[in-house]
Amino acid sequence: GIIALVAVGAVYQKYLNGEFGSPAAAFAAGIASMFGTETSKAYGTIYALLTLSVSVFALTSLDTGTRLSRFMFSELFLKEGEATYKDARGARKVLAHPLFGTVSMVLIGCILGGLSLSQIWGLFGAANQLLAGIALMAVAAWLGEVGKNNKMFFIPMVFMLAATLTSLVITVINKCKAIGAGTAAWGDWFQLFFAAAMAVLAIVLVVEGAQTFVRQIRKRKRLLNQRNKRKIKEIPETVKAFGIFLIRVTARIVTSGRLRLFLSKWKEL
């Protein structure tokens, strides 16, 4: 993060003048300028490698996203106990087919490719941070389920979910205003649909997570109360057992004649 800030700061004025076509090119130029002038071989080599690495990152991210999206899309139409699309019936068998899911995700990717970076970046960032918040909630729920301490996850989880949902709600409101004013393009409709879908799904997951945490808290309180009641019941039993032990010891001393021998010795003194 610090290196990126330094790199962008080195070419910030050129970026404002429009000398770079994309933020990736500005970042590559800033890093390359640390190793030589624009006419040097070091500058050209580093600039080319960094630009290529950004492109490769985008391509691998697209490939991974398409695969994961296809998996999740297919699983949406599979019932419990159904392993693959072959176990499904009717229309679900077609919708859960890997080919149908792949084609659907590729079409959505092509639609995204028709949007500008500024239109995609907001939704991409919201989805990325939303995934982080959901991951924190899942880990906290799992730790609570196995009886471990999960309080350290609550603050970052709430912060991530609150920031992401706020961003999505603001996006939905702005796109609705643009549509109401009649100035919306098809990209605005696209952003509205996906922002609203992510917000609704996130709220559903947050509600389920909150219900899970409340259930875990009640379970811990119930177990604690049962443990305290068990301890209270054990106290009289312990006192009773100790009293019986004293009575038995005293009776044994008396019947054994040792007490009378001790008293006679005491009188002689």
mmCIF file of C-alpha atoms in Angstrom:
data_model
loop_
_atom_site.group_PDB
_atom_site.id
_atom_site.type_symbol
_atom_site.label_atom_id
_atom_site.label_comp_id
_atom_site.label_asym_id
_atom_site.label_seq_id
_atom_site.Cartn_x
_atom_site.Cartn_y
_atom_site.Cartn_z
ATOM 1 C CA GLY A 1 0.000 0.000 0.000
ATOM 2 C CA ILE A 2 2.786 2.450 0.878
ATOM 3 C CA ILE A 3 4.718 1.564 -2.283
ATOM 4 C CA ALA A 4 1.595 2.159 -4.364
ATOM 5 C CA LEU A 5 1.100 5.590 -2.784
ATOM 6 C CA VAL A 6 4.714 6.534 -3.451
ATOM 7 C CA ALA A 7 4.475 5.293 -7.052
ATOM 8 C CA VAL A 8 1.291 7.222 -7.782
ATOM 9 C CA GLY A 9 2.678 10.315 -6.079
ATOM 10 C CA ALA A 10 5.738 10.226 -8.351
ATOM 11 C CA VAL A 11 3.593 10.550 -11.498
ATOM 12 C CA TYR A 12 0.549 12.269 -10.028
ATOM 13 C CA GLN A 13 0.896 15.431 -12.070
ATOM 14 C CA LYS A 14 1.289 13.451 -15.298
ATOM 15 C CA TYR A 15 -1.774 11.407 -14.360
ATOM 16 C CA LEU A 16 -3.808 14.584 -13.886
ATOM 17 C CA ASN A 17 -2.640 15.771 -17.312
ATOM 18 C CA GLY A 18 -4.052 12.592 -18.857
ATOM 19 C CA GLU A 19 -0.754 11.038 -19.932
ATOM 20 C CA PHE A 20 -1.817 7.575 -18.719
ATOM 21 C CA GLY A 21 -4.732 5.610 -20.040
ATOM 22 C CA SER A 22 -5.514 3.729 -16.835
ATOM 23 C CA PRO A 23 -4.567 3.636 -13.138
ATOM 24 C CA ALA A 24 -2.565 0.466 -13.818
ATOM 25 C CA ALA A 25 -0.390 2.308 -16.345
ATOM 26 C CA ALA A 26 0.167 5.136 -13.841
ATOM 27 C CA PHE A 27 1.206 2.642 -11.152
ATOM 28 C CA ALA A 28 3.613 0.887 -13.546
ATOM 29 C CA ALA A 29 5.122 4.200 -14.618
ATOM 30 C CA GLY A 30 5.574 5.325 -11.018
ATOM 31 C CA ILE A 31 7.416 2.151 -10.052
ATOM 32 C CA ALA A 32 9.519 2.206 -13.227
ATOM 33 C CA SER A 33 10.520 5.825 -12.606
ATOM 34 C CA MET A 34 12.249 4.693 -9.401
ATOM 35 C CA PHE A 35 14.742 2.682 -11.450
ATOM 36 C CA GLY A 36 15.564 4.996 -14.336
ATOM 37 C CA THR A 37 14.439 7.664 -16.760
ATOM 38 C CA GLU A 38 11.722 7.131 -19.335
ATOM 39 C CA THR A 39 14.301 6.496 -22.068
ATOM 40 C CA SER A 40 16.295 3.862 -20.160
ATOM 41 C CA LYS A 41 16.034 0.105 -20.653
ATOM 42 C CA ALA A 42 15.320 -0.453 -16.955
ATOM 43 C CA TYR A 43 12.298 1.852 -17.135
ATOM 44 C CA GLY A 44 10.901 0.123 -20.230
ATOM 45 C CA THR A 45 11.455 -3.389 -18.839
ATOM 46 C CA ILE A 46 9.891 -2.711 -15.453
ATOM 47 C CA TYR A 47 6.994 -0.794 -17.000
ATOM 48 C CA ALA A 48 6.234 -3.689 -19.368
ATOM 49 C CA LEU A 49 6.464 -6.328 -16.622
ATOM 50 C CA LEU A 50 4.220 -4.430 -14.217
ATOM 51 C CA THR A 51 1.638 -3.726 -16.914
ATOM 52 C CA LEU A 52 1.677 -7.407 -17.861
ATOM 53 C CA SER A 53 1.323 -8.487 -14.232
ATOM 54 C CA VAL A 54 -1.757 -6.292 -13.800
ATOM 55 C CA SER A 55 -3.262 -7.805 -16.952
ATOM 56 C CA VAL A 56 -2.461 -11.333 -15.768
ATOM 57 C CA PHE A 57 -4.023 -10.559 -12.396
ATOM 58 C CA ALA A 58 -7.195 -9.396 -14.110
ATOM 59 C CA LEU A 59 -7.311 -12.489 -16.330
ATOM 60 C CA THR A 60 -6.699 -14.955 -13.494
ATOM 61 C CA SER A 61 -9.256 -13.159 -11.316
ATOM 62 C CA LEU A 62 -11.778 -13.394 -14.153
ATOM 63 C CA ASP A 63 -11.056 -17.094 -14.603
ATOM 64 C CA THR A 64 -11.337 -17.829 -10.877
ATOM 65 C CA GLY A 65 -14.469 -15.723 -10.552
ATOM 66 C CA THR A 66 -16.117 -17.514 -13.473
ATOM 67 C CA ARG A 67 -15.350 -20.943 -12.021
ATOM 68 C CA LEU A 68 -16.545 -20.078 -8.525
ATOM 69 C CA SER A 69 -19.652 -18.360 -9.885
ATOM 70 C CA ARG A 70 -20.494 -21.418 -11.954
ATOM 71 C CA PHE A 71 -20.163 -23.670 -8.903
ATOM 72 C CA MET A 72 -22.373 -21.452 -6.749
ATOM 73 C CA PHE A 73 -24.901 -20.921 -9.549
ATOM 74 C CA SER A 74 -25.270 -24.680 -10.058
ATOM 75 C CA GLU A 75 -25.589 -25.380 -6.331
ATOM 76 C CA LEU A 76 -28.477 -22.939 -6.057
ATOM 77 C CA PHE A 77 -30.705 -25.411 -7.905
ATOM 78 C CA LEU A 78 -29.585 -28.597 -6.136
ATOM 79 C CA LYS A 79 -31.566 -29.904 -3.191
ATOM 80 C CA GLU A 80 -30.086 -31.582 -0.158
ATOM 81 C CA GLY A 81 -28.822 -35.022 -1.061
ATOM 82 C CA GLU A 82 -28.287 -34.174 -4.746
ATOM 83 C CA ALA A 83 -24.585 -34.273 -5.613
ATOM 84 C CA THR A 84 -24.646 -33.182 -9.279
ATOM 85 C CA TYR A 85 -27.091 -32.008 -11.916
ATOM 86 C CA LYS A 86 -27.685 -35.660 -12.842
ATOM 87 C CA ASP A 87 -29.556 -36.141 -9.555
ATOM 88 C CA ALA A 88 -31.850 -33.154 -10.190
ATOM 89 C CA ARG A 89 -35.225 -33.327 -11.927
ATOM 90 C CA GLY A 90 -37.046 -31.123 -14.426
ATOM 91 C CA ALA A 91 -35.878 -27.587 -15.060
ATOM 92 C CA ARG A 92 -33.434 -27.791 -12.164
ATOM 93 C CA LYS A 93 -31.434 -30.377 -14.081
ATOM 94 C CA VAL A 94 -30.901 -27.867 -16.893
ATOM 95 C CA LEU A 95 -30.193 -24.910 -14.593
ATOM 96 C CA ALA A 96 -27.699 -26.919 -12.524
ATOM 97 C CA HIS A 97 -25.839 -28.165 -15.598
ATOM 98 C CA PRO A 98 -22.184 -26.929 -15.648
ATOM 99 C CA LEU A 99 -22.483 -25.774 -19.245
ATOM 100 C CA PHE A 100 -25.545 -23.630 -18.527
ATOM 101 C CA GLY A 101 -23.890 -22.081 -15.496
ATOM 102 C CA THR A 102 -20.657 -21.371 -17.384
ATOM 103 C CA VAL A 103 -22.453 -19.724 -20.320
ATOM 104 C CA SER A 104 -24.546 -17.609 -17.931
ATOM 105 C CA MET A 105 -21.499 -16.388 -16.016
ATOM 106 C CA VAL A 106 -19.564 -15.633 -19.217
ATOM 107 C CA LEU A 107 -22.501 -13.579 -20.538
ATOM 108 C CA ILE A 108 -22.583 -11.578 -17.310
ATOM 109 C CA GLY A 109 -18.829 -11.048 -17.647
ATOM 110 C CA CYS A 110 -19.289 -9.787 -21.212
ATOM 111 C CA ILE A 111 -21.921 -7.352 -19.986
ATOM 112 C CA LEU A 112 -19.528 -6.141 -17.303
ATOM 113 C CA GLY A 113 -16.871 -5.710 -19.974
ATOM 114 C CA GLY A 114 -19.117 -3.180 -21.691
ATOM 115 C CA LEU A 115 -19.076 -0.942 -18.632
ATOM 116 C CA SER A 116 -16.376 1.525 -17.724
ATOM 117 C CA LEU A 117 -13.976 0.906 -14.870
ATOM 118 C CA SER A 118 -15.643 3.538 -12.694
ATOM 119 C CA GLN A 119 -18.984 1.738 -13.050
ATOM 120 C CA ILE A 120 -17.567 -1.669 -12.185
ATOM 121 C CA TRP A 121 -15.107 -0.703 -9.465
ATOM 122 C CA GLY A 122 -17.703 0.382 -6.912
ATOM 123 C CA LEU A 123 -19.610 -2.895 -7.133
ATOM 124 C CA PHE A 124 -16.398 -4.917 -7.206
ATOM 125 C CA GLY A 125 -15.097 -3.208 -4.073
ATOM 126 C CA ALA A 126 -18.436 -3.626 -2.298
ATOM 127 C CA ALA A 127 -18.601 -7.323 -3.195
ATOM 128 C CA ASN A 128 -15.009 -7.858 -2.099
ATOM 129 C CA GLN A 129 -15.443 -6.197 1.297
ATOM 130 C CA LEU A 130 -18.840 -7.832 1.739
ATOM 131 C CA LEU A 131 -17.179 -11.220 1.308
ATOM 132 C CA ALA A 132 -14.655 -10.280 3.998
ATOM 133 C CA GLY A 133 -17.430 -9.326 6.424
ATOM 134 C CA ILE A 134 -19.330 -12.546 5.741
ATOM 135 C CA ALA A 135 -16.142 -14.571 6.229
ATOM 136 C CA LEU A 136 -15.590 -12.937 9.625
ATOM 137 C CA MET A 137 -19.197 -13.698 10.561
ATOM 138 C CA ALA A 138 -18.817 -17.337 9.495
ATOM 139 C CA VAL A 139 -15.629 -17.771 11.551
ATOM 140 C CA ALA A 140 -17.231 -16.104 14.584
ATOM 141 C CA ALA A 141 -20.292 -18.371 14.276
ATOM 142 C CA TRP A 142 -18.116 -21.480 14.010
ATOM 143 C CA LEU A 143 -16.016 -20.531 17.042
ATOM 144 C CA GLY A 144 -19.163 -19.858 19.040
ATOM 145 C CA GLU A 145 -20.622 -23.196 18.010
ATOM 146 C CA VAL A 146 -17.592 -25.136 19.258
ATOM 147 C CA GLY A 147 -17.513 -23.162 22.502
ATOM 148 C CA LYS A 148 -14.490 -20.957 21.754
ATOM 149 C CA ASN A 149 -14.079 -17.230 22.326
ATOM 150 C CA ASN A 150 -15.242 -15.269 19.249
ATOM 151 C CA LYS A 151 -15.559 -11.744 20.618
ATOM 152 C CA MET A 152 -12.449 -10.502 18.788
ATOM 153 C CA PHE A 153 -14.284 -10.901 15.447
ATOM 154 C CA PHE A 154 -17.345 -8.803 16.280
ATOM 155 C CA ILE A 155 -15.868 -5.303 15.869
ATOM 156 C CA PRO A 156 -14.202 -5.849 12.430
ATOM 157 C CA MET A 157 -17.222 -7.863 11.282
ATOM 158 C CA VAL A 158 -19.704 -5.121 12.173
ATOM 159 C CA PHE A 159 -17.460 -2.447 10.652
ATOM 160 C CA MET A 160 -17.028 -4.309 7.342
ATOM 161 C CA LEU A 161 -20.709 -5.178 7.006
ATOM 162 C CA ALA A 162 -21.886 -1.692 7.985
ATOM 163 C CA ALA A 163 -19.496 0.040 5.549
ATOM 164 C CA THR A 164 -20.364 -2.313 2.693
ATOM 165 C CA LEU A 165 -24.119 -2.156 3.185
ATOM 166 C CA THR A 166 -23.942 1.626 3.454
ATOM 167 C CA SER A 167 -22.077 1.778 0.136
ATOM 168 C CA LEU A 168 -24.615 -0.496 -1.550
ATOM 169 C CA VAL A 169 -27.567 1.499 -0.210
ATOM 170 C CA ILE A 170 -26.000 4.756 -1.416
ATOM 171 C CA THR A 171 -25.454 3.198 -4.853
ATOM 172 C CA VAL A 172 -29.082 2.057 -5.012
ATOM 173 C CA ILE A 173 -30.347 5.517 -3.990
ATOM 174 C CA ASN A 174 -28.158 7.328 -6.535
ATOM 175 C CA LYS A 175 -29.196 5.000 -9.369
ATOM 176 C CA CYS A 176 -32.854 5.364 -8.466
ATOM 177 C CA LYS A 177 -32.465 9.154 -8.598
ATOM 178 C CA ALA A 178 -30.786 8.903 -12.003
ATOM 179 C CA ILE A 179 -33.570 6.667 -13.305
ATOM 180 C CA GLY A 180 -36.219 8.992 -11.898
ATOM 181 C CA ALA A 181 -34.565 11.984 -13.584
ATOM 182 C CA GLY A 182 -34.486 10.147 -16.913
ATOM 183 C CA THR A 183 -30.688 10.410 -17.277
ATOM 184 C CA ALA A 184 -29.876 6.755 -16.586
ATOM 185 C CA ALA A 185 -28.053 4.602 -19.130
ATOM 186 C CA TRP A 186 -28.203 0.819 -19.289
ATOM 187 C CA GLY A 187 -25.132 0.644 -17.056
ATOM 188 C CA ASP A 188 -27.058 2.415 -14.289
ATOM 189 C CA TRP A 189 -29.811 -0.200 -14.512
ATOM 190 C CA PHE A 190 -27.177 -2.920 -14.325
ATOM 191 C CA GLN A 191 -25.540 -1.397 -11.238
ATOM 192 C CA LEU A 192 -28.933 -0.911 -9.581
ATOM 193 C CA PHE A 193 -29.856 -4.560 -10.085
ATOM 194 C CA PHE A 194 -26.613 -5.992 -8.736
ATOM 195 C CA ALA A 195 -26.297 -3.487 -5.869
ATOM 196 C CA ALA A 196 -29.857 -4.228 -4.730
ATOM 197 C CA ALA A 197 -29.319 -7.997 -5.067
ATOM 198 C CA MET A 198 -26.103 -7.918 -3.019
ATOM 199 C CA ALA A 199 -27.706 -5.699 -0.361
ATOM 200 C CA VAL A 200 -30.718 -8.002 0.033
ATOM 201 C CA LEU A 201 -28.599 -11.152 0.186
ATOM 202 C CA ALA A 202 -26.224 -9.510 2.668
ATOM 203 C CA ILE A 203 -29.109 -8.484 4.922
ATOM 204 C CA VAL A 204 -30.480 -12.039 4.838
ATOM 205 C CA LEU A 205 -27.076 -13.415 5.872
ATOM 206 C CA VAL A 206 -26.681 -10.781 8.591
ATOM 207 C CA VAL A 207 -30.098 -11.687 10.050
ATOM 208 C CA GLU A 208 -29.230 -15.386 10.024
ATOM 209 C CA GLY A 209 -25.861 -14.658 11.616
ATOM 210 C CA ALA A 210 -27.450 -12.512 14.330
ATOM 211 C CA GLN A 211 -29.947 -15.277 15.092
ATOM 212 C CA THR A 212 -27.067 -17.752 15.356
ATOM 213 C CA PHE A 213 -25.175 -15.510 17.789
ATOM 214 C CA VAL A 214 -28.282 -14.991 19.935
ATOM 215 C CA ARG A 215 -28.885 -18.745 20.043
ATOM 216 C CA GLN A 216 -25.278 -19.366 21.055
ATOM 217 C CA ILE A 217 -25.478 -16.760 23.840
ATOM 218 C CA ARG A 218 -28.666 -18.335 25.187
ATOM 219 C CA LYS A 219 -27.080 -21.777 25.034
ATOM 220 C CA ARG A 220 -24.040 -20.584 26.995
ATOM 221 C CA LYS A 221 -26.262 -18.956 29.631
ATOM 222 C CA ARG A 222 -28.319 -22.116 29.950
ATOM 223 C CA LEU A 223 -25.210 -24.268 30.379
ATOM 224 C CA LEU A 224 -23.802 -21.820 32.945
ATOM 225 C CA ASN A 225 -27.045 -21.892 34.949
ATOM 226 C CA GLN A 226 -27.093 -25.692 34.888
ATOM 227 C CA ARG A 227 -23.472 -25.784 36.053
ATOM 228 C CA ASN A 228 -24.211 -23.351 38.912
ATOM 229 C CA LYS A 229 -27.249 -25.375 40.008
ATOM 230 C CA ARG A 230 -25.158 -28.518 39.962
ATOM 231 C CA LYS A 231 -22.538 -26.867 42.180
ATOM 232 C CA ILE A 232 -25.219 -25.690 44.624
ATOM 233 C CA LYS A 233 -26.580 -29.235 44.871
ATOM 234 C CA GLU A 234 -23.096 -30.632 45.406
ATOM 235 C CA ILE A 235 -22.415 -28.391 48.432
ATOM 236 C CA PRO A 236 -25.009 -30.030 50.816
ATOM 237 C CA GLU A 237 -23.878 -33.465 49.698
ATOM 238 C CA THR A 238 -20.278 -32.561 50.514
ATOM 239 C CA VAL A 239 -21.225 -31.217 53.959
ATOM 240 C CA LYS A 240 -23.325 -34.296 54.657
ATOM 241 C CA ALA A 241 -20.494 -36.623 53.653
ATOM 242 C CA PHE A 242 -18.033 -34.718 55.851
ATOM 243 C CA GLY A 243 -20.407 -34.914 58.836
ATOM 244 C CA ILE A 244 -20.830 -38.642 58.413
ATOM 245 C CA PHE A 245 -17.060 -39.006 58.245
ATOM 246 C CA LEU A 246 -16.609 -37.101 61.555
ATOM 247 C CA ILE A 247 -19.291 -39.201 63.267
ATOM 248 C CA ARG A 248 -17.674 -42.423 62.148
ATOM 249 C CA VAL A 249 -14.204 -41.309 63.261
ATOM 250 C CA THR A 250 -15.533 -40.184 66.635
ATOM 251 C CA ALA A 251 -17.438 -43.445 67.168
ATOM 252 C CA ARG A 252 -14.380 -45.502 66.283
ATOM 253 C CA ILE A 253 -12.214 -43.563 68.770
ATOM 254 C CA VAL A 254 -14.768 -44.013 71.546
ATOM 255 C CA THR A 255 -15.314 -47.716 70.960
ATOM 256 C CA SER A 256 -11.633 -48.475 70.647
ATOM 257 C CA GLY A 257 -10.891 -47.417 74.279
ATOM 258 C CA ARG A 258 -8.280 -44.891 73.243
ATOM 259 C CA LEU A 259 -10.417 -42.024 74.510
ATOM 260 C CA ARG A 260 -10.709 -43.555 78.005
ATOM 261 C CA LEU A 261 -6.969 -44.205 78.082
ATOM 262 C CA PHE A 262 -6.305 -40.587 77.110
ATOM 263 C CA LEU A 263 -8.663 -39.291 79.845
ATOM 264 C CA SER A 264 -7.038 -41.425 82.503
ATOM 265 C CA LYS A 265 -3.597 -40.186 81.557
ATOM 266 C CA TRP A 266 -4.913 -36.615 81.658
ATOM 267 C CA LYS A 267 -6.235 -37.080 85.223
ATOM 268 C CA GLU A 268 -2.911 -38.487 86.412
ATOM 269 C CA LEU A 269 -1.209 -35.321 85.175
#
